[in-house]
mmCIF file of C-alpha atoms in Angstrom:
data_model
loop_
_atom_site.group_PDB
_atom_site.id
_atom_site.type_symbol
_atom_site.label_atom_id
_atom_site.label_comp_id
_atom_site.label_asym_id
_atom_site.label_seq_id
_atom_site.Cartn_x
_atom_site.Cartn_y
_atom_site.Cartn_z
ATOM 1 C CA UNK A 8 93.989 68.738 129.072
ATOM 2 C CA UNK A 9 93.967 69.316 132.260
ATOM 3 C CA UNK A 10 90.239 70.682 133.943
ATOM 4 C CA UNK A 11 89.596 74.249 134.295
ATOM 5 C CA UNK A 12 88.377 75.829 136.868
ATOM 6 C CA UNK A 13 85.276 77.538 136.542
ATOM 7 C CA UNK A 14 84.558 81.109 138.650
ATOM 8 C CA UNK A 15 80.684 82.572 138.524
ATOM 9 C CA UNK A 16 80.855 86.174 140.520
ATOM 10 C CA UNK A 17 77.508 88.002 140.560
ATOM 11 C CA UNK A 18 79.129 91.044 142.815
ATOM 12 C CA UNK A 19 82.053 92.960 141.015
ATOM 13 C CA UNK A 20 83.357 92.763 144.573
ATOM 14 C CA UNK A 21 84.433 89.252 144.455
ATOM 15 C CA UNK A 22 84.779 89.294 140.526
ATOM 16 C CA UNK A 23 87.961 91.722 142.649
ATOM 17 C CA UNK A 24 89.310 88.784 144.281
ATOM 18 C CA UNK A 25 88.744 86.998 141.285
ATOM 19 C CA UNK A 26 91.843 88.606 138.732
ATOM 20 C CA UNK A 27 93.640 88.796 141.371
ATOM 21 C CA UNK A 28 94.212 84.833 141.525
ATOM 22 C CA UNK A 29 97.388 82.743 139.528
ATOM 23 C CA UNK A 30 96.576 81.868 136.437
ATOM 24 C CA UNK A 31 92.670 83.540 137.022
ATOM 25 C CA UNK A 32 91.356 84.181 133.455
ATOM 26 C CA UNK A 33 88.148 86.081 132.362
ATOM 27 C CA UNK A 34 86.242 85.362 130.013
ATOM 28 C CA UNK A 35 83.695 88.025 128.525
ATOM 29 C CA UNK A 36 82.750 86.448 124.352
ATOM 30 C CA UNK A 37 85.317 83.444 124.694
ATOM 31 C CA UNK A 38 86.773 84.716 121.341
ATOM 32 C CA UNK A 39 90.552 85.365 123.707
ATOM 33 C CA UNK A 40 90.770 81.805 124.123
ATOM 34 C CA UNK A 41 91.468 80.057 120.706
ATOM 35 C CA UNK A 42 94.921 82.692 120.689
ATOM 36 C CA UNK A 43 95.344 81.397 123.983
ATOM 37 C CA UNK A 44 97.268 78.418 125.524
ATOM 38 C CA UNK A 45 94.406 77.132 127.762
ATOM 39 C CA UNK A 46 97.494 74.610 129.251
ATOM 40 C CA UNK A 47 98.253 77.972 131.022
ATOM 41 C CA UNK A 48 95.280 78.689 132.683
ATOM 42 C CA UNK A 49 93.409 77.235 135.667
ATOM 43 C CA UNK A 50 90.940 78.733 136.185
ATOM 44 C CA UNK A 51 87.857 81.203 134.144
ATOM 45 C CA UNK A 52 85.618 84.186 135.113
ATOM 46 C CA UNK A 53 82.355 84.022 133.842
ATOM 47 C CA UNK A 54 81.078 87.735 133.446
ATOM 48 C CA UNK A 55 77.807 87.580 132.146
ATOM 49 C CA UNK A 56 76.564 87.602 135.588
ATOM 50 C CA UNK A 57 78.079 90.494 135.985
ATOM 51 C CA UNK A 58 76.652 95.156 135.655
ATOM 52 C CA UNK A 59 78.789 95.661 132.766
ATOM 53 C CA UNK A 60 76.326 94.693 129.530
ATOM 54 C CA UNK A 61 75.133 98.702 129.442
ATOM 55 C CA UNK A 62 75.510 101.153 127.587
ATOM 56 C CA UNK A 63 75.511 104.789 129.084
ATOM 57 C CA UNK A 64 75.186 107.608 126.980
ATOM 58 C CA UNK A 65 74.705 111.877 128.363
ATOM 59 C CA UNK A 66 75.662 114.658 127.070
ATOM 60 C CA UNK A 67 79.095 114.808 128.001
ATOM 61 C CA UNK A 68 80.187 110.791 127.910
ATOM 62 C CA UNK A 69 79.683 108.169 126.146
ATOM 63 C CA UNK A 70 80.659 104.842 128.852
ATOM 64 C CA UNK A 71 80.609 101.192 127.512
ATOM 65 C CA UNK A 72 80.132 98.808 129.935
ATOM 66 C CA UNK A 73 83.449 96.155 129.313
ATOM 67 C CA UNK A 74 81.181 92.665 128.424
ATOM 68 C CA UNK A 75 79.589 94.856 125.408
ATOM 69 C CA UNK A 76 79.381 93.472 121.818
ATOM 70 C CA UNK A 77 80.614 95.079 118.904
ATOM 71 C CA UNK A 78 77.175 94.107 118.032
ATOM 72 C CA UNK A 79 75.751 95.899 121.009
ATOM 73 C CA UNK A 80 77.778 98.826 120.796
ATOM 74 C CA UNK A 81 76.339 99.597 117.229
ATOM 75 C CA UNK A 82 72.346 99.243 118.009
ATOM 76 C CA UNK A 83 72.919 102.169 120.593
ATOM 77 C CA UNK A 84 74.321 103.954 118.350
ATOM 78 C CA UNK A 85 73.349 103.405 116.015
ATOM 79 C CA UNK A 86 70.024 104.996 117.851
ATOM 80 C CA UNK A 87 71.649 108.309 118.807
ATOM 81 C CA UNK A 88 74.571 108.985 116.273
ATOM 82 C CA UNK A 89 74.578 106.209 112.638
ATOM 83 C CA UNK A 90 77.686 108.204 112.237
ATOM 84 C CA UNK A 91 79.981 107.645 115.017
ATOM 85 C CA UNK A 92 83.296 106.593 114.050
ATOM 86 C CA UNK A 93 82.410 103.035 116.017
ATOM 87 C CA UNK A 94 79.645 102.566 114.576
ATOM 88 C CA UNK A 95 81.541 103.162 111.292
ATOM 89 C CA UNK A 96 84.853 101.142 113.020
ATOM 90 C CA UNK A 97 83.076 98.473 113.963
ATOM 91 C CA UNK A 98 79.897 98.236 111.485
ATOM 92 C CA UNK A 99 83.079 95.626 108.994
ATOM 93 C CA UNK A 100 84.564 94.582 111.646
ATOM 94 C CA UNK A 101 84.699 90.411 111.550
ATOM 95 C CA UNK A 102 81.903 88.502 111.158
ATOM 96 C CA UNK A 103 78.046 88.435 112.394
ATOM 97 C CA UNK A 104 78.475 86.038 114.448
ATOM 98 C CA UNK A 105 81.873 87.364 115.618
ATOM 99 C CA UNK A 106 81.234 91.142 116.163
ATOM 100 C CA UNK A 107 77.907 89.128 117.999
ATOM 101 C CA UNK A 108 80.692 87.650 120.600
ATOM 102 C CA UNK A 109 83.579 89.975 120.826
ATOM 103 C CA UNK A 110 84.032 92.352 123.997
ATOM 104 C CA UNK A 111 85.160 95.303 124.453
ATOM 105 C CA UNK A 112 86.973 94.791 127.197
ATOM 106 C CA UNK A 113 88.261 91.626 125.833
ATOM 107 C CA UNK A 114 89.412 93.657 123.208
ATOM 108 C CA UNK A 115 91.657 96.460 124.961
ATOM 109 C CA UNK A 116 93.177 94.013 126.875
ATOM 110 C CA UNK A 117 94.535 92.229 123.655
ATOM 111 C CA UNK A 118 95.234 95.196 121.101
ATOM 112 C CA UNK A 119 95.652 92.411 118.047
ATOM 113 C CA UNK A 120 97.289 94.237 115.579
ATOM 114 C CA UNK A 121 94.218 93.481 113.093
ATOM 115 C CA UNK A 122 91.921 95.274 115.923
ATOM 116 C CA UNK A 123 89.172 97.856 114.370
ATOM 117 C CA UNK A 124 88.014 99.574 117.544
ATOM 118 C CA UNK A 125 91.758 100.529 118.986
ATOM 119 C CA UNK A 126 92.625 103.557 116.356
ATOM 120 C CA UNK A 127 89.340 104.506 117.348
ATOM 121 C CA UNK A 128 89.846 104.419 120.804
ATOM 122 C CA UNK A 129 93.634 105.974 120.830
ATOM 123 C CA UNK A 130 91.159 108.816 118.587
ATOM 124 C CA UNK A 131 89.093 109.825 120.920
ATOM 125 C CA UNK A 132 90.793 109.560 124.018
ATOM 126 C CA UNK A 133 89.742 106.758 125.819
ATOM 127 C CA UNK A 134 89.303 105.883 129.365
ATOM 128 C CA UNK A 135 89.746 102.566 131.021
ATOM 129 C CA UNK A 136 88.011 101.723 134.467
ATOM 130 C CA UNK A 137 90.430 99.069 136.049
ATOM 131 C CA UNK A 138 88.637 96.044 138.674
ATOM 132 C CA UNK A 139 91.518 94.205 140.368
ATOM 133 C CA UNK A 140 95.276 95.109 141.355
ATOM 134 C CA UNK A 141 95.289 98.619 139.266
ATOM 135 C CA UNK A 142 90.955 99.667 140.484
ATOM 136 C CA UNK A 143 90.711 103.014 138.585
ATOM 137 C CA UNK A 144 90.596 104.905 135.582
ATOM 138 C CA UNK A 145 93.075 105.539 133.363
ATOM 139 C CA UNK A 146 94.038 106.694 129.492
ATOM 140 C CA UNK A 147 93.822 104.347 127.218
ATOM 141 C CA UNK A 148 96.851 105.558 125.525
ATOM 142 C CA UNK A 149 98.740 104.536 129.243
ATOM 143 C CA UNK A 150 97.233 100.980 128.651
ATOM 144 C CA UNK A 151 98.645 100.478 125.964
ATOM 145 C CA UNK A 152 102.077 100.993 127.022
ATOM 146 C CA UNK A 153 101.660 100.091 130.562
ATOM 147 C CA UNK A 154 101.431 95.712 130.592
ATOM 148 C CA UNK A 155 101.253 96.331 134.305
ATOM 149 C CA UNK A 156 98.486 97.646 134.185
ATOM 150 C CA UNK A 157 96.889 94.617 132.966
ATOM 151 C CA UNK A 158 98.123 92.306 135.224
ATOM 152 C CA UNK A 159 94.740 90.563 136.855
ATOM 153 C CA UNK A 160 92.574 93.786 136.840
ATOM 154 C CA UNK A 161 89.373 93.822 134.484
ATOM 155 C CA UNK A 162 88.069 96.430 131.783
ATOM 156 C CA UNK A 163 83.975 96.870 133.750
ATOM 157 C CA UNK A 164 83.954 100.296 131.115
ATOM 158 C CA UNK A 165 85.710 101.892 128.458
ATOM 159 C CA UNK A 166 84.260 106.479 128.316
ATOM 160 C CA UNK A 167 84.661 108.258 126.069
ATOM 161 C CA UNK A 168 83.576 112.867 125.041
ATOM 162 C CA UNK A 169 80.623 112.752 122.849
ATOM 163 C CA UNK A 170 81.309 115.441 120.512
ATOM 164 C CA UNK A 171 80.597 116.013 116.867
ATOM 165 C CA UNK A 172 83.359 114.497 114.992
ATOM 166 C CA UNK A 173 83.736 114.192 111.044
ATOM 167 C CA UNK A 174 84.929 110.938 110.708
ATOM 168 C CA UNK A 175 85.441 108.020 108.140
ATOM 169 C CA UNK A 176 87.472 105.204 109.035
ATOM 170 C CA UNK A 177 89.453 102.360 105.940
ATOM 171 C CA UNK A 178 90.478 99.076 106.134
ATOM 172 C CA UNK A 179 93.210 97.027 103.867
ATOM 173 C CA UNK A 180 92.782 94.175 103.592
ATOM 174 C CA UNK A 181 92.826 91.199 100.236
ATOM 175 C CA UNK A 182 89.233 90.415 100.835
ATOM 176 C CA UNK A 183 86.308 91.373 102.670
ATOM 177 C CA UNK A 184 86.626 88.566 105.404
ATOM 178 C CA UNK A 185 90.638 88.759 105.345
ATOM 179 C CA UNK A 186 91.571 90.977 108.558
ATOM 180 C CA UNK A 187 93.180 94.249 108.040
ATOM 181 C CA UNK A 188 97.156 94.562 107.377
ATOM 182 C CA UNK A 189 96.426 98.307 108.684
ATOM 183 C CA UNK A 190 93.626 100.739 109.225
ATOM 184 C CA UNK A 191 92.729 104.223 109.535
ATOM 185 C CA UNK A 192 90.727 106.260 112.149
ATOM 186 C CA UNK A 193 90.227 109.561 111.323
ATOM 187 C CA UNK A 194 88.500 112.451 113.577
ATOM 188 C CA UNK A 195 88.200 115.805 111.994
ATOM 189 C CA UNK A 196 86.106 118.764 113.164
ATOM 190 C CA UNK A 197 86.605 122.111 110.935
ATOM 191 C CA UNK A 198 84.998 126.387 111.642
ATOM 192 C CA UNK A 199 84.767 128.450 108.854
ATOM 193 C CA UNK A 200 86.130 127.054 106.246
ATOM 194 C CA UNK A 201 88.971 125.298 108.301
ATOM 195 C CA UNK A 202 90.771 122.707 110.026
ATOM 196 C CA UNK A 203 89.685 123.429 113.469
ATOM 197 C CA UNK A 204 91.809 119.843 114.867
ATOM 198 C CA UNK A 205 92.013 116.896 113.392
ATOM 199 C CA UNK A 206 93.735 113.266 115.058
ATOM 200 C CA UNK A 207 94.774 110.518 112.476
ATOM 201 C CA UNK A 208 95.585 107.329 114.020
ATOM 202 C CA UNK A 209 96.950 103.420 112.282
ATOM 203 C CA UNK A 210 96.602 100.584 113.665
ATOM 204 C CA UNK A 211 98.632 97.492 112.717
ATOM 205 C CA UNK A 212 102.198 99.549 112.523
ATOM 206 C CA UNK A 213 105.495 97.810 113.745
ATOM 207 C CA UNK A 214 104.646 99.936 117.253
ATOM 208 C CA UNK A 215 100.843 98.888 116.912
ATOM 209 C CA UNK A 216 100.064 101.891 116.163
ATOM 210 C CA UNK A 217 100.976 105.295 114.823
ATOM 211 C CA UNK A 218 99.203 108.899 115.256
ATOM 212 C CA UNK A 219 99.592 111.037 112.374
ATOM 213 C CA UNK A 220 101.197 114.018 113.874
ATOM 214 C CA UNK A 221 103.066 115.444 110.996
ATOM 215 C CA UNK A 222 100.155 114.981 109.017
ATOM 216 C CA UNK A 223 97.721 116.633 111.492
ATOM 217 C CA UNK A 224 99.881 119.810 111.990
ATOM 218 C CA UNK A 225 99.816 120.066 107.918
ATOM 219 C CA UNK A 226 95.795 120.735 108.968
ATOM 220 C CA UNK A 227 95.752 122.394 111.445
ATOM 221 C CA UNK A 228 93.973 126.394 110.221
ATOM 222 C CA UNK A 229 93.571 124.897 106.882
ATOM 223 C CA UNK A 230 91.130 126.204 104.530
ATOM 224 C CA UNK A 231 89.467 122.823 103.240
ATOM 225 C CA UNK A 232 89.387 123.790 99.648
ATOM 226 C CA UNK A 233 93.949 123.682 99.707
ATOM 227 C CA UNK A 234 93.161 120.246 101.811
ATOM 228 C CA UNK A 235 96.092 118.805 98.569
ATOM 229 C CA UNK A 236 95.734 114.681 98.739
ATOM 230 C CA UNK A 237 99.806 114.923 97.248
ATOM 231 C CA UNK A 238 100.708 116.677 100.035
ATOM 232 C CA UNK A 239 99.282 113.693 103.199
ATOM 233 C CA UNK A 240 101.047 110.599 101.130
ATOM 234 C CA UNK A 241 104.320 111.929 100.963
ATOM 235 C CA UNK A 242 103.335 113.031 104.934
ATOM 236 C CA UNK A 243 102.723 110.036 105.785
ATOM 237 C CA UNK A 244 106.053 107.444 106.965
ATOM 238 C CA UNK A 245 104.453 104.604 108.599
ATOM 239 C CA UNK A 246 107.200 101.520 109.519
ATOM 240 C CA UNK A 247 105.748 98.501 109.316
ATOM 241 C CA UNK A 248 106.635 94.289 109.981
ATOM 242 C CA UNK A 249 105.514 90.544 110.613
ATOM 243 C CA UNK A 250 104.546 88.106 108.550
ATOM 244 C CA UNK A 251 101.622 89.425 106.750
ATOM 245 C CA UNK A 252 104.026 93.024 105.237
ATOM 246 C CA UNK A 253 104.822 91.789 101.689
ATOM 247 C CA UNK A 254 106.881 94.631 101.265
ATOM 248 C CA UNK A 255 106.568 97.748 103.467
ATOM 249 C CA UNK A 256 107.896 100.476 101.367
ATOM 250 C CA UNK A 257 104.335 99.937 99.295
ATOM 251 C CA UNK A 258 102.187 99.706 102.250
ATOM 252 C CA UNK A 259 103.547 102.837 103.288
ATOM 253 C CA UNK A 260 102.896 104.224 100.093
ATOM 254 C CA UNK A 261 99.113 103.132 100.188
ATOM 255 C CA UNK A 262 98.892 103.847 103.661
ATOM 256 C CA UNK A 263 99.538 108.055 102.470
ATOM 257 C CA UNK A 264 97.498 107.431 99.699
ATOM 258 C CA UNK A 265 94.347 105.981 101.688
ATOM 259 C CA UNK A 266 94.848 108.039 104.202
ATOM 260 C CA UNK A 267 94.456 112.369 101.635
ATOM 261 C CA UNK A 268 90.952 110.078 100.227
ATOM 262 C CA UNK A 269 90.583 109.177 103.838
ATOM 263 C CA UNK A 270 90.699 112.730 104.952
ATOM 264 C CA UNK A 271 88.112 114.335 102.250
ATOM 265 C CA UNK A 272 85.552 110.944 103.198
ATOM 266 C CA UNK A 273 85.395 112.581 105.860
ATOM 267 C CA UNK A 274 85.112 116.264 104.921
ATOM 268 C CA UNK A 275 81.857 114.936 102.771
ATOM 269 C CA UNK A 276 80.647 113.112 105.861
#
């Protein structure tokens, strides 16, 4: 195995130059290295000395530094909003040692199909701040679709609006330690006994994630007591593929059933 060069920048300016070097990659929690072919890596940038492990909460926004871990996010948000969707999504993700290693920036950049994080960030219309070849703020939906934004760039933070949502999260797993086959994120706003807004995201589909627009349309302005889980189920038409999916039709059926239950759970939150 060839020798890797390690870099330890102390400023963002130095980091911006390093991430644009060929075959040199950021190193945060290190969990992503398990999925990378190291023979194609010439150097690693150790990020721990950079000011990227801060979580800033204001009345309008929450900004999370790129090297904050899942555990950091859970601990900080529990102080101010224990019902926040990010707490619900990340609390059961992976195991405790990994939650204390996996970074927010790395998880966004990799977006594995079992991600518990991404559904919430997509639903919350998050923005990522990039440093390097592509510097600036970008909607997370654009970052996911445009692979050019990943090139020679580092996620320094992610920002979401600090708004009150009723929320719930579901993971389809076989065992407690299993990675989810799919997961649902539900955000709801209610007013005068009706659904005022909804954002429903499923992660793990053939297209990586799917927004359940047809169900959102069904819910819009509907009185809460008239919401029918069977009407939700028949509006769920998700496509699944891959080695972990034995029966795509069954998984879609299960996803519809669980979404109906999850919406009811969010309304009780």
